[in-house]
XYZ file of C-alpha atoms in Angstrom:
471
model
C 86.847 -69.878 -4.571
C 87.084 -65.883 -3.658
C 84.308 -64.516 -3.450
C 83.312 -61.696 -6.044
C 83.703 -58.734 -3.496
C 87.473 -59.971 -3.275
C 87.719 -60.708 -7.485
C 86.456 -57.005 -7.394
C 88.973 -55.727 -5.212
C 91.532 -57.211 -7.406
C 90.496 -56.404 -10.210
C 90.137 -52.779 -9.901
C 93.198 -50.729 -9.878
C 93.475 -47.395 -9.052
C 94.269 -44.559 -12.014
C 97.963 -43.813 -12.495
C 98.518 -40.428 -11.048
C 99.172 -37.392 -13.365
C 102.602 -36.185 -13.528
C 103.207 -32.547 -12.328
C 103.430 -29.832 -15.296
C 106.901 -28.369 -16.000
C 105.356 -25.419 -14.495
C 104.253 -26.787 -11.510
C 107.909 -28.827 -10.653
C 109.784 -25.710 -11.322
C 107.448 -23.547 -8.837
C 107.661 -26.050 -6.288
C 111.510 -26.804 -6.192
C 112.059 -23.411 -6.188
C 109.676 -22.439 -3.780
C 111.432 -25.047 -1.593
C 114.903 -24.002 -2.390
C 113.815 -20.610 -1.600
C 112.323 -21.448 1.828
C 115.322 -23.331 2.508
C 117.487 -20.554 1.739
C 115.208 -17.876 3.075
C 115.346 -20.531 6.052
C 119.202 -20.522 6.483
C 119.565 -16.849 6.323
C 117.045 -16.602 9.015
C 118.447 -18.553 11.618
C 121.690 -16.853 10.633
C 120.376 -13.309 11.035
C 118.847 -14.655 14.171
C 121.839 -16.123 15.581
C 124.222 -13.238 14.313
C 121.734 -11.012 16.643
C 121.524 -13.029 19.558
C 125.875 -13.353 19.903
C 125.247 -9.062 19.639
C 122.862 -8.741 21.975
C 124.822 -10.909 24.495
C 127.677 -9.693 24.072
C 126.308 -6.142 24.410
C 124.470 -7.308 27.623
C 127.836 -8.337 28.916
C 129.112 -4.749 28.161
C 126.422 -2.698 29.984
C 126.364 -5.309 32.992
C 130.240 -4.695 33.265
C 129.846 -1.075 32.727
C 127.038 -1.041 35.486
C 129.537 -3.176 37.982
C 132.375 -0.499 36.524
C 130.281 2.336 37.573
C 129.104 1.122 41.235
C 132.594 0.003 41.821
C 133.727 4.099 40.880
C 131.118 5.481 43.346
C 132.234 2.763 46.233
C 134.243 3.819 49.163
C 135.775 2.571 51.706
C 136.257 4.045 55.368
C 137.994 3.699 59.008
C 138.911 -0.011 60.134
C 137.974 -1.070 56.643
C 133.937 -0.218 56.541
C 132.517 -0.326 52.939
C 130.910 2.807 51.905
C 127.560 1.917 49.390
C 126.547 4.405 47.136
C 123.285 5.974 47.645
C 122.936 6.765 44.040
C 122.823 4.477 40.827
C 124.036 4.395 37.484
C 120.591 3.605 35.911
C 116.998 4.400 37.639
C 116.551 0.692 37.120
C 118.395 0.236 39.777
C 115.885 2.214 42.449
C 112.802 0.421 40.853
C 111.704 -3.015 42.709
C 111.026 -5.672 40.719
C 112.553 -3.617 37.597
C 114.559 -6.750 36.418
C 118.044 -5.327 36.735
C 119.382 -5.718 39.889
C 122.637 -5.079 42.206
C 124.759 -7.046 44.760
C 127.734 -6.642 46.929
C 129.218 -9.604 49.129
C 132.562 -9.002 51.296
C 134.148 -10.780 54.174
C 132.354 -11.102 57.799
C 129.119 -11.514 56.222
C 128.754 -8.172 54.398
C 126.209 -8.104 51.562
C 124.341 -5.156 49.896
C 121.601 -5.047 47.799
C 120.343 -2.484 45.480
C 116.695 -1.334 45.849
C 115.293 -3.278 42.769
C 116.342 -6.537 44.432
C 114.827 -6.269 47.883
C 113.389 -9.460 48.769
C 115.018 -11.359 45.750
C 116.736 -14.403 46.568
C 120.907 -14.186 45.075
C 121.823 -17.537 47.037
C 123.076 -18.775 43.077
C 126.121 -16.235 43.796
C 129.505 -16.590 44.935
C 132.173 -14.555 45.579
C 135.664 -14.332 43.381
C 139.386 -13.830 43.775
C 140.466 -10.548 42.978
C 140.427 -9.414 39.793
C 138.264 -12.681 38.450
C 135.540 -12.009 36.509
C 132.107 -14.433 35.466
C 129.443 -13.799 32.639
C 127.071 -16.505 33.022
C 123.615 -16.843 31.508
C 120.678 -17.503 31.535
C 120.346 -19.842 34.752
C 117.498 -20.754 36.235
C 116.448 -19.315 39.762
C 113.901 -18.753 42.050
C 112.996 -15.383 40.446
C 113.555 -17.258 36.775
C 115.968 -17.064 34.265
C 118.667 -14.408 34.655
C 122.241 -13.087 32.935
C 124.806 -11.510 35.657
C 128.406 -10.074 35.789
C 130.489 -10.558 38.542
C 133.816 -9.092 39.429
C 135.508 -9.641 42.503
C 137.934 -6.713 43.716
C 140.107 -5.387 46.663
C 139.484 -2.006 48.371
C 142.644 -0.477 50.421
C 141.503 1.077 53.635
C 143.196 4.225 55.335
C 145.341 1.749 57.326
C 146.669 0.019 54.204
C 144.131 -2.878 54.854
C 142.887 -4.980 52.454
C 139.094 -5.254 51.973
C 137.874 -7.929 48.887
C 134.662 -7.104 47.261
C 132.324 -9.162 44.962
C 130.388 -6.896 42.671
C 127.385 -8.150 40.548
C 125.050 -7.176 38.753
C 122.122 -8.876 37.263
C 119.256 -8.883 34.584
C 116.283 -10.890 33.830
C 115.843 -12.972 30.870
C 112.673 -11.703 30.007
C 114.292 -8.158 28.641
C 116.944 -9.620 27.001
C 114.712 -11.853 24.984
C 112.011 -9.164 24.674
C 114.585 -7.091 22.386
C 115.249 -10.891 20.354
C 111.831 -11.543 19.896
C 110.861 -8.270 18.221
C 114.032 -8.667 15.779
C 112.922 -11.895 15.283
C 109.158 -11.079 14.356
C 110.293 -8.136 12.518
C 112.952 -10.831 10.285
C 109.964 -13.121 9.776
C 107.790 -10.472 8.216
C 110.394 -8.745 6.282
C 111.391 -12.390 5.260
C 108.033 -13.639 4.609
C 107.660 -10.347 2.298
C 110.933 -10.821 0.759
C 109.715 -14.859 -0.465
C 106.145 -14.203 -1.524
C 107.525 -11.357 -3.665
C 110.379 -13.653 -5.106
C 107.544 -16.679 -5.911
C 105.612 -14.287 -7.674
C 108.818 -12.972 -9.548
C 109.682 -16.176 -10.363
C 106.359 -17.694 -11.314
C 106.304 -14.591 -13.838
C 109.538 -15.862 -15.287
C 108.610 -19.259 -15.441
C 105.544 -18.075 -17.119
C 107.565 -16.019 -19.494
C 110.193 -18.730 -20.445
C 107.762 -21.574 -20.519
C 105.792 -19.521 -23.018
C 107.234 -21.137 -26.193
C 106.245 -24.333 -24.837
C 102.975 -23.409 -24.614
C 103.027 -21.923 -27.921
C 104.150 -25.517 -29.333
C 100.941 -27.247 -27.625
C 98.365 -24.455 -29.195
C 99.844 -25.327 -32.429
C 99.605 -29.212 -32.091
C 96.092 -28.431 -31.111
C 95.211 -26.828 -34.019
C 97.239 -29.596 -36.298
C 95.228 -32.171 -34.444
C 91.840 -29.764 -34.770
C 92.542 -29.923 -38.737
C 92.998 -26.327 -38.291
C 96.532 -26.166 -39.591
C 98.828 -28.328 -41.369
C 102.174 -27.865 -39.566
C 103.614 -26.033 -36.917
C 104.622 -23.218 -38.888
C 105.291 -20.333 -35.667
C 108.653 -18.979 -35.017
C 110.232 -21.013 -32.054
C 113.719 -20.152 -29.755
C 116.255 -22.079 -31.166
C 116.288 -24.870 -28.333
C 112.787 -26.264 -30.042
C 113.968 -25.519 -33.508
C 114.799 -29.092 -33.685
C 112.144 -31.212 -31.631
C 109.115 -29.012 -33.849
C 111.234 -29.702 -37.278
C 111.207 -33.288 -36.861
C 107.155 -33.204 -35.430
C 106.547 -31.556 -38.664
C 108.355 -34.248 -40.212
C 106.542 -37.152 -38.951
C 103.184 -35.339 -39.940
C 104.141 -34.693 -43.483
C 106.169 -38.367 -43.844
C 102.570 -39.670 -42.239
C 100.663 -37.471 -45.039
C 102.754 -38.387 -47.532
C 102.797 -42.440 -46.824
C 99.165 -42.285 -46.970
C 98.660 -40.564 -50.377
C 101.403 -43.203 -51.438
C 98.974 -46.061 -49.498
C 96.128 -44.552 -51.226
C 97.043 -43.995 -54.353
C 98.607 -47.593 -54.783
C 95.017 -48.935 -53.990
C 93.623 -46.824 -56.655
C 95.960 -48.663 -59.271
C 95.413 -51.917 -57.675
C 91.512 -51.371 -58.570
C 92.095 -50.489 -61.908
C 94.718 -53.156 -62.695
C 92.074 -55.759 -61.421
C 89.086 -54.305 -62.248
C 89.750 -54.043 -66.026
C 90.808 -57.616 -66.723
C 87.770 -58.844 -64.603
C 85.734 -56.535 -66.718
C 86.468 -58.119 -69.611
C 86.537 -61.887 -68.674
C 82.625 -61.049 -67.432
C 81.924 -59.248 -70.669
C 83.822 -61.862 -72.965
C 81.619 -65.266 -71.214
C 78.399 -62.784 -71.189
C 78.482 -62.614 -75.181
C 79.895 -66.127 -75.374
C 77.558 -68.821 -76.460
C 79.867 -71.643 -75.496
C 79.360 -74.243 -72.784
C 76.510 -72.052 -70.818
C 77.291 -74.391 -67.742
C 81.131 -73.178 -67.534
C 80.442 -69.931 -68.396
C 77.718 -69.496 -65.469
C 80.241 -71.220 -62.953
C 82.951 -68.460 -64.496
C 80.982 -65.443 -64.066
C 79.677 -66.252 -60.513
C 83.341 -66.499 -59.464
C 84.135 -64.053 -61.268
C 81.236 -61.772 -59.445
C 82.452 -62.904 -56.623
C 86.383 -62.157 -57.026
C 85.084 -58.520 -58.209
C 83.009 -58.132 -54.540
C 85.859 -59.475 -52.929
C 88.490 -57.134 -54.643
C 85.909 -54.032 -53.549
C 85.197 -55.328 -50.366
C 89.419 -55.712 -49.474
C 89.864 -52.424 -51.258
C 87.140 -50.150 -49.437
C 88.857 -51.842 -46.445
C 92.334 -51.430 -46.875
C 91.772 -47.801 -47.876
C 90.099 -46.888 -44.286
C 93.120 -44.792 -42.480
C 91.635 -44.872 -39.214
C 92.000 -42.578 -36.089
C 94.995 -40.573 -37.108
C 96.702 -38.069 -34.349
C 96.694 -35.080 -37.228
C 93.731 -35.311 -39.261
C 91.915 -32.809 -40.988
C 88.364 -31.594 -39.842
C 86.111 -32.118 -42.819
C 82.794 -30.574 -42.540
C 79.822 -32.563 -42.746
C 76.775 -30.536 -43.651
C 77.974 -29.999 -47.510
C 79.024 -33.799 -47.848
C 75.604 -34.956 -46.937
C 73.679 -32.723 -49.095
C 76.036 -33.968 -52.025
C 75.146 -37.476 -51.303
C 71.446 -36.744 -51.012
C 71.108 -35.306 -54.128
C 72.770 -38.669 -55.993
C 70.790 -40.916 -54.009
C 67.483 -39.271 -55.098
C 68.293 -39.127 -58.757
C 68.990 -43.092 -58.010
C 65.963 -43.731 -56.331
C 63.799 -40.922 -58.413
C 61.196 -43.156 -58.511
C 60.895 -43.815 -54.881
C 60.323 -40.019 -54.113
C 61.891 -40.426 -50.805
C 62.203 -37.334 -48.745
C 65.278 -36.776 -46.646
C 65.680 -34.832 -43.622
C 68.379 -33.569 -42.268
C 69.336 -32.702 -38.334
C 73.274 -31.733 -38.741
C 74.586 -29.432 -35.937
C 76.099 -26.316 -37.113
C 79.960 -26.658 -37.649
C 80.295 -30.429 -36.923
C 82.958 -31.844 -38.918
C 84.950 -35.202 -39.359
C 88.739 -36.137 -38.342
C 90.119 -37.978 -40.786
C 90.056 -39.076 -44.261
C 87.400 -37.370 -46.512
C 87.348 -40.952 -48.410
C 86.132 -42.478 -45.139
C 83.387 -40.027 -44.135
C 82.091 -40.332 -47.379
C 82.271 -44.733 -47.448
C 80.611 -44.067 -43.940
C 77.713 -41.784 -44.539
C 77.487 -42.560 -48.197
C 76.923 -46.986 -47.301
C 74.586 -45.897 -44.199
C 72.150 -43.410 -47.007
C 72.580 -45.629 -49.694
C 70.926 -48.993 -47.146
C 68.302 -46.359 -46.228
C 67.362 -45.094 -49.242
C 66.947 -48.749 -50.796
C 64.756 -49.689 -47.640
C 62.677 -46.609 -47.068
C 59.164 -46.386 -48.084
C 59.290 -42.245 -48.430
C 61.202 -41.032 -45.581
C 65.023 -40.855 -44.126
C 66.350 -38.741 -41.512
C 70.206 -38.424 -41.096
C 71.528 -37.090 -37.656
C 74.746 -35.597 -37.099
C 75.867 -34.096 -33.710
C 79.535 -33.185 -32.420
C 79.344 -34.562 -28.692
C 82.835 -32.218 -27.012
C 84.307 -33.780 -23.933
C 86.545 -31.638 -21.411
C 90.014 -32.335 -21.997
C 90.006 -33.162 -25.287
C 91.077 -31.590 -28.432
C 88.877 -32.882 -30.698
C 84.883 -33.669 -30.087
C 83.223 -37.125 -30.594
C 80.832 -37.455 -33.557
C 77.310 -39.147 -33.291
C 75.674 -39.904 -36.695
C 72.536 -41.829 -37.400
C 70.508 -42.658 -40.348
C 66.767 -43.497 -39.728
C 64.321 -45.199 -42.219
C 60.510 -45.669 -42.531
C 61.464 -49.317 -44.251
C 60.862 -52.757 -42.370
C 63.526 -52.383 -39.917
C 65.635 -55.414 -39.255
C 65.221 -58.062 -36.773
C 67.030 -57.748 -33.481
C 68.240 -61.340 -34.220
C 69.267 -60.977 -37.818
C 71.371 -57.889 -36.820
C 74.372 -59.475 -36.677
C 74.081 -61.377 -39.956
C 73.183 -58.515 -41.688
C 76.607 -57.233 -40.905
C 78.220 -59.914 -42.192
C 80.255 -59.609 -45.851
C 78.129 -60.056 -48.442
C 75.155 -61.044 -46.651
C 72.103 -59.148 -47.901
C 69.362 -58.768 -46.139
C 66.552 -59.331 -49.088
C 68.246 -61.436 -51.766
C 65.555 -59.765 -54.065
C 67.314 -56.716 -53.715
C 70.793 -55.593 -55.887
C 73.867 -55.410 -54.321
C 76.963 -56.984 -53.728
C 75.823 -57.325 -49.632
C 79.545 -55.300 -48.246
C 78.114 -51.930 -47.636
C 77.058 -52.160 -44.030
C 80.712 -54.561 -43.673
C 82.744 -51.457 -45.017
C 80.647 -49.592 -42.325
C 81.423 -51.472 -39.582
C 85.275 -51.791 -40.453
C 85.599 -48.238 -40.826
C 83.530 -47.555 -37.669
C 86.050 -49.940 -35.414
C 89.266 -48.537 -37.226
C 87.934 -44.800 -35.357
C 87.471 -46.496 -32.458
C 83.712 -46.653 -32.497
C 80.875 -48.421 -32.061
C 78.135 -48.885 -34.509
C 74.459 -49.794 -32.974
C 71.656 -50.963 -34.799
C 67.950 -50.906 -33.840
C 64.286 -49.652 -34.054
C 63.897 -45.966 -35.150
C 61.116 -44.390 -32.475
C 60.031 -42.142 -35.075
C 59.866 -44.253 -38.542
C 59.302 -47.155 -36.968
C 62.590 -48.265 -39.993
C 65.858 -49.472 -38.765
C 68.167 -46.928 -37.222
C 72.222 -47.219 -37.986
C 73.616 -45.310 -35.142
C 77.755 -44.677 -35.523
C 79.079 -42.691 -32.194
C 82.758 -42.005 -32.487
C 84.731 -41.156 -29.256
C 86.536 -37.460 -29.041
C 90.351 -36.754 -29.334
């Protein structure tokens, strides 16, 4: 048997995650497609820069070997002649990062000042009239680019005399120029994409606006605020707001049919019931039959208002109409006090300003009117009706608590449930057909309620408590 710390685990299930708003998929695909693009273009830029640079490094590193090779002489029994001048001061500077070497036959090698005790064992010498660009390679003094180019000097004696020429620059300068193009291409980049998301959040903004303008007016439809959605929309929602107002006036008008079918259904019963009861009342004819008849009879009539008070409860509807309270109650106070005149019961009222009813007036008044009416016919002298609106965040519409106190007996916290019961009364003394706490409860569970009875703190009476969830 698992145990009930594994029957919890099963049992509870995590909430179904809330899909993304339009708004929020269209910012975040495009703010990916844009960083993909903005992406490509960088490493393109960056690329497209790096294949200049080198090739312009190859240019001035063959310029410099160009320009050593112009100043280079050559003298009696073929002696190289070095320049004691440079093309760049670079040249002169140790440790400068640009550096120049020389290597001929029987061992000959020259170095330029910047590359005194640098270590050029990577280099080798070419044919005549070869040429190498090769870089970056690693070496004992790091990562370097050079440009070599082997010639052949003529001496006064018509003797040949090869020379390899290189010269050669650090990686650290050539990438020092890349990396401030490529910090510089980042910011302007970075720039470039915040200003486009906020560009095109503004436009999504802008175009989603109808959208938005649809879900203000199907808040104030389902607020009772308006009847239709009756603003002017782009034609792409022309159609999917003509058929919502569609289903909300085929809705309004089925239930006016609904209703007003009921209402003949009443009368066509009621009437011929009416006059059975009134035809065996004034009969003096078999007494025995004639009580058996009018005791069905009663009961067929409680049964036909009972069924009928039911079937006309609408329910929770999506579009209902807020129906203010305050007004209604004061209505149904001043009709239950000319009933109960003799009773002089004094009713209080505690209604919150502006708290109203979605739905049908027809059920507010079956509610509030059945949960008076049982107060007023069990109160000593006092009744207190409470009405508060009870808002939730999120929703459209607020909840709705209502209770109706009493200074009467109360009722049993065991005979609570019977009382509820059709046609159950709870003092057989007292007239009534024993369905107006029934209708309550029906119409209470067809909102969605709950309806709670028990001990009023104040009256010491029974207390009808009806909470009703928001929308």
């Amino acid at each position: 048997m698992p145990s009930p710390a594994a029957t919890a685990t099963k049992t509870e299930q995590p909430a179904p995650r809330r899909p993304l708003s339009l708004a929020a998929r269209a910012a975040l695909a495009t703010g990916l497609a844009l960083a993909g693009f903005l992406g490509i273009i960088g490493v393109t830029l960056s690329q497209a820069k790096y294949q200049t640079a080198l090739s312009g490094l190859h240019d001035r590193l063959e310029n410099d070997v160009l320009a050593y090779l112009a100043l280079i002489d050559v003298g009696r029994n073929g002696r190289l002649l070095l320049p004691y001048s440079s093309p760049d001061p670079s040249f002169s500077m140790p440790g400068s990062g640009l550096y120049a070497v020389a290597m001929g036959n029987d061992g000959f090698h020259w170095e330029s000042s910047s590359a005194i005790g640098r270590d050029f064992s990577f280099l080798s010498r070419l044919k005549p009239g070869e040429t190498r660009f090769v870089g970056p390679i690693d070496t004992r003094m790091g990562r370097v680019y050079y440009y070599s180019y082997g010639v052949v000097f003529e001496s006064q004696d018509n003797k040949a005399v090869p020379l390899t020429f290189t010269v050669a620059q650090t990686e650290d300068q050539f990438q020092g120029e890349n990396g401030t193009y490529r910090r510089s291409l980042i910011i302007y980049l970075s720039t470039l994409g915040v200003m486009l998301i906020v560009l095109q959040m503004l436009l999504l903004r802008w175009s989603l606006t109808p959208l938005r303008k649809v879900a203000a007016d199907m808040s104030r439809v389902e607020r009772g605020k308006s009847d239709s959605l009756d603003s002017q929309y782009p034609l792409e929602l022309i159609g999917l707001t003509e058929r919502i107002n569609g289903f909300i006036e085929s809705e309004r008008e089925q239930r006016t049919r609904y209703r007003n079918t009921l209402a003949d259904l009443a009368h066509s019963l009621k009437t011929p019931l009416a006059v059975i009861r009134s035809r065996l009342e004034s009969s003096s004819e078999a007494p025995a039959l004639a009580h058996d008849v009018l005791d069905q009879v009663r009961r067929m009539d409680e049964l036909v208002a009972y069924q009928l008070a039911r079937a006309a409860t609408t329910g929770r509807q999506p579009f209902a109409t807020a129906i203010p309270i305050g007004g209604h109650a004061e209505d149904l106070v001043q009709s239950l006090e000319k009933v109960y005149a003799a009773k002089n019961v004094l009713c209080e009222f505690e209604i919150d300003e502006g708290v109203a009813f979605y739905g049908e007036q027809g059920d507010l008044l079956e509610l509030m009117g059945n949960l008076l009416e049982n107060a007023f016919k069990w109160s000593r002298h006092r009744v207190l009706l409470v009405v508060k609106a009870t808002p939730q965040p999120g929703k459209q519409r607020p909840g709705l608590l209502m209770s109706v106190e009493d200074d009467g007996p109360g009722i049993e916290p065991d005979k609570v449930d019977r009382v509820l019961q059709r046609g159950v009364r709870g003092d057989e003394r007292v007239q009534g057909h024993g369905i107006g706490l029934s209708i309550v409860q029906d119409i209470v569970r067809a909102y969605q309620g709950e309806l709670a009875v028990d001990r009023s703190p104040e009256f010491g009476g029974a207390r009808f408590s009806v909470t009703l969830p928001p929308g």
